[in-house]
Short mmCIF file of C-alpha atoms in Angstrom, two decimals:
data_model
loop_
_atom_site.label_atom_id
_atom_site.label_comp_id
_atom_site.label_asym_id
_atom_site.label_seq_id
_atom_site.Cartn_x
_atom_site.Cartn_y
_atom_site.Cartn_z
CA MET A 294 197.08 -49.93 21.35
CA ILE A 295 195.68 -52.04 24.19
CA SER A 296 196.46 -55.32 22.45
CA PHE A 297 200.01 -54.12 21.69
CA ALA A 298 200.52 -53.11 25.33
CA GLN A 299 199.13 -56.42 26.61
CA GLU A 300 201.51 -58.39 24.39
CA LEU A 301 204.41 -56.20 25.49
CA GLU A 302 203.46 -56.73 29.13
CA ARG A 303 203.23 -60.50 28.65
CA ARG A 304 206.67 -60.53 27.05
CA MET A 305 208.04 -58.37 29.86
CA LEU A 306 206.63 -60.64 32.58
CA ASP A 307 208.04 -63.74 30.88
CA GLN A 308 211.48 -62.15 30.73
CA LEU A 309 211.22 -61.03 34.36
CA GLU A 310 210.56 -64.65 35.33
CA GLU A 311 213.67 -65.71 33.44
CA ILE A 312 215.74 -63.05 35.18
CA THR A 313 214.41 -64.21 38.55
CA ARG A 314 215.52 -67.77 37.83
CA GLN A 315 218.97 -66.78 36.60
CA ALA A 316 219.95 -63.94 38.95
CA GLU A 317 222.23 -64.97 41.79
CA THR A 318 221.50 -62.01 44.08
CA ASP A 319 218.71 -59.50 44.71
CA LEU A 320 221.02 -56.74 43.45
CA GLN A 321 221.66 -58.55 40.19
CA GLN A 322 217.95 -59.27 39.73
CA ALA A 323 217.02 -55.63 40.37
CA GLU A 324 219.58 -54.31 37.88
CA ARG A 325 218.63 -56.71 35.08
CA SER A 326 214.91 -56.18 35.68
CA TYR A 327 215.31 -52.40 35.63
CA LEU A 328 217.17 -52.48 32.31
CA LEU A 329 214.57 -54.80 30.78
CA ILE A 330 211.60 -52.70 31.87
CA ARG A 331 213.26 -49.47 30.80
CA GLY A 332 213.48 -50.90 27.29
CA CYS A 333 209.84 -52.01 27.38
CA LEU A 334 208.72 -48.59 28.59
CA ARG A 335 210.61 -46.93 25.75
CA GLU A 336 209.02 -49.31 23.27
CA LEU A 337 205.57 -48.49 24.61
CA THR A 338 206.28 -44.75 24.52
CA ASP A 339 207.64 -44.89 20.97
CA PHE A 340 204.62 -46.83 19.77
CA GLY A 341 202.19 -44.43 21.42
CA ARG A 342 203.88 -41.29 20.13
CA ASP A 343 202.23 -41.54 16.70
CA TYR A 344 199.25 -43.65 17.68
CA VAL A 345 195.72 -42.26 17.28
CA PHE A 346 193.32 -43.58 19.92
CA LYS A 347 190.08 -45.11 18.63
CA ASP A 348 187.99 -43.29 21.23
CA ARG A 349 188.17 -41.56 24.61
CA LYS A 350 187.66 -44.83 26.49
CA GLU A 351 190.80 -46.36 24.95
CA GLU A 352 192.75 -43.18 25.72
CA LEU A 353 191.66 -43.18 29.37
CA THR A 354 192.41 -46.89 29.74
CA PHE A 355 195.90 -46.45 28.33
CA TYR A 356 196.92 -43.54 30.55
CA LYS A 357 195.18 -44.68 33.74
CA GLU A 358 195.69 -48.46 33.62
CA VAL A 359 198.15 -49.57 30.96
CA LYS A 360 201.10 -47.19 31.09
CA PRO A 361 201.23 -46.94 34.91
CA LYS A 362 201.88 -50.71 35.02
CA PHE A 363 205.14 -50.28 33.14
CA VAL A 364 206.17 -47.18 35.10
CA ARG A 365 205.35 -49.03 38.32
CA GLU A 366 207.65 -51.96 37.48
CA TRP A 367 210.38 -49.66 36.17
CA PHE A 368 210.42 -47.41 39.24
CA PHE A 369 210.15 -50.37 41.64
CA TYR A 370 213.27 -52.04 40.31
CA CYS A 371 215.08 -48.73 39.95
CA ARG A 372 214.59 -47.99 43.65
CA LEU A 373 215.10 -51.61 44.65
CA PHE A 374 218.52 -51.58 43.01
CA SER A 375 219.37 -48.41 44.92
CA LEU A 376 218.15 -49.92 48.20
CA GLU A 377 220.05 -53.17 47.78
CA ALA A 378 223.23 -51.38 46.70
CA SER A 379 223.05 -49.00 49.67
CA MET A 380 222.13 -51.57 52.34
CA PRO A 381 224.63 -51.01 55.17
CA VAL A 382 226.85 -53.82 56.38
CA GLY A 383 226.28 -54.27 60.08
CA SER A 384 224.06 -55.76 62.73
CA SER A 385 220.40 -56.63 62.28
CA GLU A 386 219.45 -53.58 64.35
CA GLN A 387 221.50 -51.23 62.17
CA GLN A 388 220.01 -52.63 58.98
CA ALA A 389 216.48 -52.41 60.40
CA CYS A 390 217.00 -48.76 61.41
CA TRP A 391 218.30 -47.90 57.95
CA MET A 392 215.34 -49.58 56.25
CA LYS A 393 212.92 -47.75 58.54
CA ARG A 394 214.38 -44.44 57.35
CA GLN A 395 213.86 -45.50 53.75
CA LEU A 396 210.29 -46.47 54.62
CA GLU A 397 209.68 -43.04 56.14
CA GLU A 398 210.82 -41.41 52.89
CA LEU A 399 208.40 -43.55 50.88
CA ASN A 400 205.53 -42.74 53.23
CA GLN A 401 206.37 -39.04 52.91
CA TYR A 402 206.27 -39.37 49.13
CA LEU A 403 202.78 -40.90 49.36
CA THR A 404 201.71 -38.09 51.68
CA ASP A 405 203.07 -35.45 49.29
CA ASN A 406 200.98 -37.00 46.51
CA GLN A 407 197.98 -37.74 48.67
CA PHE A 408 195.38 -36.46 46.22
CA LEU A 409 196.29 -38.80 43.36
CA TYR A 410 197.10 -41.60 45.82
CA LEU A 411 193.62 -41.48 47.38
CA TYR A 412 191.93 -40.80 44.03
CA SER A 413 193.37 -44.01 42.65
CA ARG A 414 192.94 -46.13 45.78
CA SER A 415 189.28 -45.17 46.15
CA GLY A 416 188.46 -45.94 42.51
CA GLN A 417 187.36 -42.40 41.64
CA THR A 418 186.75 -41.42 38.01
CA TYR A 419 185.31 -37.89 38.16
CA MET A 420 188.58 -36.24 37.06
CA ASP A 421 189.80 -38.88 34.62
CA GLU A 422 189.22 -36.67 31.59
CA GLN A 423 191.34 -33.90 33.11
CA LEU A 424 194.13 -36.21 34.27
CA PHE A 425 194.46 -39.34 32.15
CA VAL A 426 194.38 -38.05 28.59
CA ALA A 427 197.08 -37.21 26.04
CA GLU A 428 196.93 -33.53 27.00
CA PRO A 429 195.85 -33.14 30.65
CA ALA A 430 194.72 -29.81 32.10
CA ASP A 431 197.63 -27.33 32.08
CA ALA A 432 196.91 -25.96 35.56
CA LEU A 433 197.08 -29.44 37.06
CA VAL A 434 200.25 -30.32 35.18
CA LEU A 435 202.00 -27.24 36.61
CA MET A 436 201.15 -28.39 40.14
CA TYR A 437 203.01 -31.65 39.54
CA ALA A 438 205.79 -30.34 37.31
CA ARG A 439 208.53 -31.97 39.39
CA ASP A 440 207.09 -35.41 38.59
CA SER A 441 206.72 -34.80 34.87
CA GLU A 442 207.70 -37.69 32.62
CA PRO A 443 211.17 -37.17 31.09
CA ASP A 444 209.94 -37.72 27.53
CA GLY A 445 207.10 -35.24 27.94
CA GLY A 446 204.31 -37.81 28.26
CA ASN A 447 201.31 -37.73 30.56
CA THR A 448 202.37 -36.44 33.99
CA PHE A 449 199.65 -38.22 35.93
CA SER A 450 200.08 -41.57 34.23
CA TYR A 451 203.76 -41.38 35.14
CA LEU A 452 203.08 -40.19 38.69
CA LEU A 453 200.45 -42.87 39.31
CA GLY A 454 202.95 -45.57 38.36
CA LYS A 455 205.51 -44.09 40.77
CA ILE A 456 202.93 -43.96 43.56
CA GLN A 457 202.03 -47.61 43.02
CA ALA A 458 205.72 -48.52 43.01
CA ALA A 459 206.19 -46.63 46.28
CA GLU A 460 203.44 -48.78 47.80
CA ASP A 461 205.17 -51.94 46.58
CA LEU A 462 208.51 -50.78 47.95
CA ALA A 463 206.96 -49.90 51.31
CA ALA A 464 205.45 -53.40 51.56
CA TYR A 465 208.81 -54.89 50.57
CA LEU A 466 210.65 -52.92 53.25
CA LEU A 467 208.10 -53.83 55.91
CA ARG A 468 208.70 -57.52 55.23
CA ARG A 469 212.47 -57.07 55.23
CA ILE A 470 212.30 -55.15 58.51
CA ALA A 471 210.14 -57.86 60.09
CA LEU A 472 212.60 -60.59 59.10
CA THR A 473 215.65 -58.58 60.10
CA SER A 474 214.11 -57.66 63.46
CA GLN A 475 213.65 -61.36 64.19
CA GLY A 476 217.42 -61.66 64.23
CA GLU A 477 218.12 -62.74 60.66
CA PRO A 478 220.53 -60.25 59.04
CA ALA A 479 219.30 -59.00 55.69
CA ALA A 480 222.62 -59.93 54.11
CA GLU A 481 222.04 -63.57 55.06
CA LEU A 482 218.82 -63.80 53.05
CA ASP A 483 220.75 -64.04 49.80
CA LYS A 484 222.84 -66.92 51.13
CA GLN A 485 219.96 -69.31 51.73
CA GLU A 486 220.09 -72.28 49.42
CA VAL A 487 216.40 -72.13 48.51
CA HIS A 488 215.55 -70.71 45.09
CA TRP A 489 212.34 -70.58 43.08
CA ASP A 490 212.83 -72.40 39.77
CA GLY A 491 209.19 -72.48 38.71
CA SER A 492 207.24 -69.81 36.86
CA LEU A 493 205.24 -66.97 38.38
CA ALA A 494 202.12 -68.75 37.16
CA GLN A 495 203.01 -71.78 39.28
CA LEU A 496 203.65 -69.58 42.31
CA TYR A 497 200.21 -68.00 41.90
CA GLU A 498 198.53 -71.39 41.60
CA ILE A 499 200.12 -72.60 44.83
CA GLY A 500 199.09 -69.37 46.56
CA TYR A 501 195.49 -69.70 45.40
CA GLY A 502 195.53 -73.34 46.50
CA LEU A 503 196.69 -72.46 50.01
CA PHE A 504 194.15 -69.65 50.28
CA THR A 505 191.08 -71.46 48.93
CA ALA A 506 191.81 -74.56 51.03
CA GLY A 507 191.85 -72.40 54.14
CA LEU A 508 195.35 -73.55 55.07
CA VAL A 509 196.58 -70.01 55.75
CA ARG A 510 194.95 -66.84 57.02
CA GLY A 511 194.99 -63.58 55.11
CA THR A 512 193.96 -62.31 51.70
CA VAL A 513 194.93 -63.83 48.37
CA LYS A 514 197.20 -60.83 47.84
CA SER A 515 198.99 -61.26 51.18
CA VAL A 516 199.42 -65.02 50.70
CA ILE A 517 200.94 -64.64 47.23
CA GLU A 518 203.14 -61.75 48.33
CA ARG A 519 204.41 -63.79 51.28
CA LEU A 520 205.26 -66.68 48.98
CA GLY A 521 206.96 -64.29 46.60
CA TYR A 522 209.06 -62.77 49.33
CA ALA A 523 210.02 -66.19 50.74
CA PHE A 524 211.49 -67.15 47.37
CA ALA A 525 212.78 -63.69 46.34
CA VAL A 526 210.18 -63.38 43.57
CA LYS A 527 208.13 -60.24 42.92
CA PRO A 528 204.51 -61.23 42.14
CA GLY A 529 202.81 -59.51 39.24
CA ASN A 530 199.22 -59.62 38.00
CA TYR A 531 198.06 -62.77 39.80
CA TYR A 532 194.36 -61.98 39.27
CA ARG A 533 194.79 -62.17 35.51
CA TYR A 534 196.42 -65.56 35.98
CA MET A 535 193.30 -66.82 37.78
CA LEU A 536 191.21 -65.81 34.77
CA ASN A 537 193.57 -67.76 32.51
CA MET A 538 193.38 -70.81 34.80
CA ARG A 539 189.62 -70.98 34.45
CA ILE A 540 189.69 -71.21 30.66
CA ARG A 541 192.42 -73.81 30.26
CA LYS A 542 191.37 -76.60 27.90
CA LYS A 543 193.10 -79.31 29.91
CA SER A 544 193.48 -79.17 33.69
CA PRO A 545 192.99 -75.71 35.25
CA THR A 546 195.39 -76.66 38.07
CA GLN A 547 198.44 -77.92 36.19
CA CYS A 548 200.97 -77.01 38.89
CA LEU A 549 198.99 -78.61 41.72
CA ASP A 550 198.45 -81.69 39.54
CA LEU A 551 202.20 -81.86 38.92
CA MET A 552 202.91 -81.59 42.64
CA THR A 553 200.42 -84.37 43.41
CA SER A 554 201.77 -86.75 40.78
CA SER A 555 205.37 -85.99 41.79
CA LEU A 556 204.63 -86.67 45.45
CA LEU A 557 202.85 -89.93 44.63
CA GLU A 558 205.84 -91.03 42.55
CA TYR A 559 208.17 -90.09 45.40
CA MET A 560 206.08 -92.20 47.80
CA ARG A 561 206.06 -95.10 45.33
CA GLN A 562 209.84 -94.96 45.04
CA ALA A 563 210.13 -94.83 48.83
CA ASP A 564 208.02 -98.00 49.10
CA LEU A 565 210.31 -99.77 46.64
CA ASP A 566 213.50 -98.56 48.29
CA PRO A 567 213.40 -97.60 52.01
CA LYS A 568 216.66 -95.65 51.53
CA TYR A 569 215.05 -93.42 48.88
CA LYS A 570 215.12 -89.80 50.03
#
């Protein structure tokens, strides 16, 4: 099950990258991403319906770590599409006020689900066997009936993914509000002629490079998220990418190497032709 889910996630992330490169607007990207992830989530659910877990550890891992990743991405893009489609046309102040109201709703959702939110954030495990199994405790399920998964799956796996998506959306709105409050209308962001044509892996490598060289302040997470927002790209599992970097057979820093060689070639061309730009 875990290997199947990991391969499905890898395929999903690759396709999300392709959508990011091809989409012309945030609204278009959100819609295409939502439809893609909805299909992946269905595929995962269908596979798991008849699957027999090898042991309790695999079962807990699936419901607490694996499935919430897919629900998180699905719900993020579902709400992002709604946000982008509903963004009012008006002044920067009007757009900022509207986004603040959406942010308040997300914060209220996190407050309403404070137990599971804090349980997950603090790394607790003492109730895992009551929450993150194929058949969680009935009394607990009834308490969260309104957030039950449509296909009748694990309520808490589904809810955890939605909570994580709410966190992502809150961070997204905070960045949008900050930019809009600086006087740049949100509608103008889509008109900038700067687009990310590289892969997510290359974005992560640049982020790690900036962080480890001490060129920017903040955490690795904040640096990569800032880069992602600047280029309208939603970062994914950047930590896993770092693990992959370390075991590359050739150069572990392929993107940074490419940037170095490209810059050196640019400088060489400039030396040969002063008009080279």
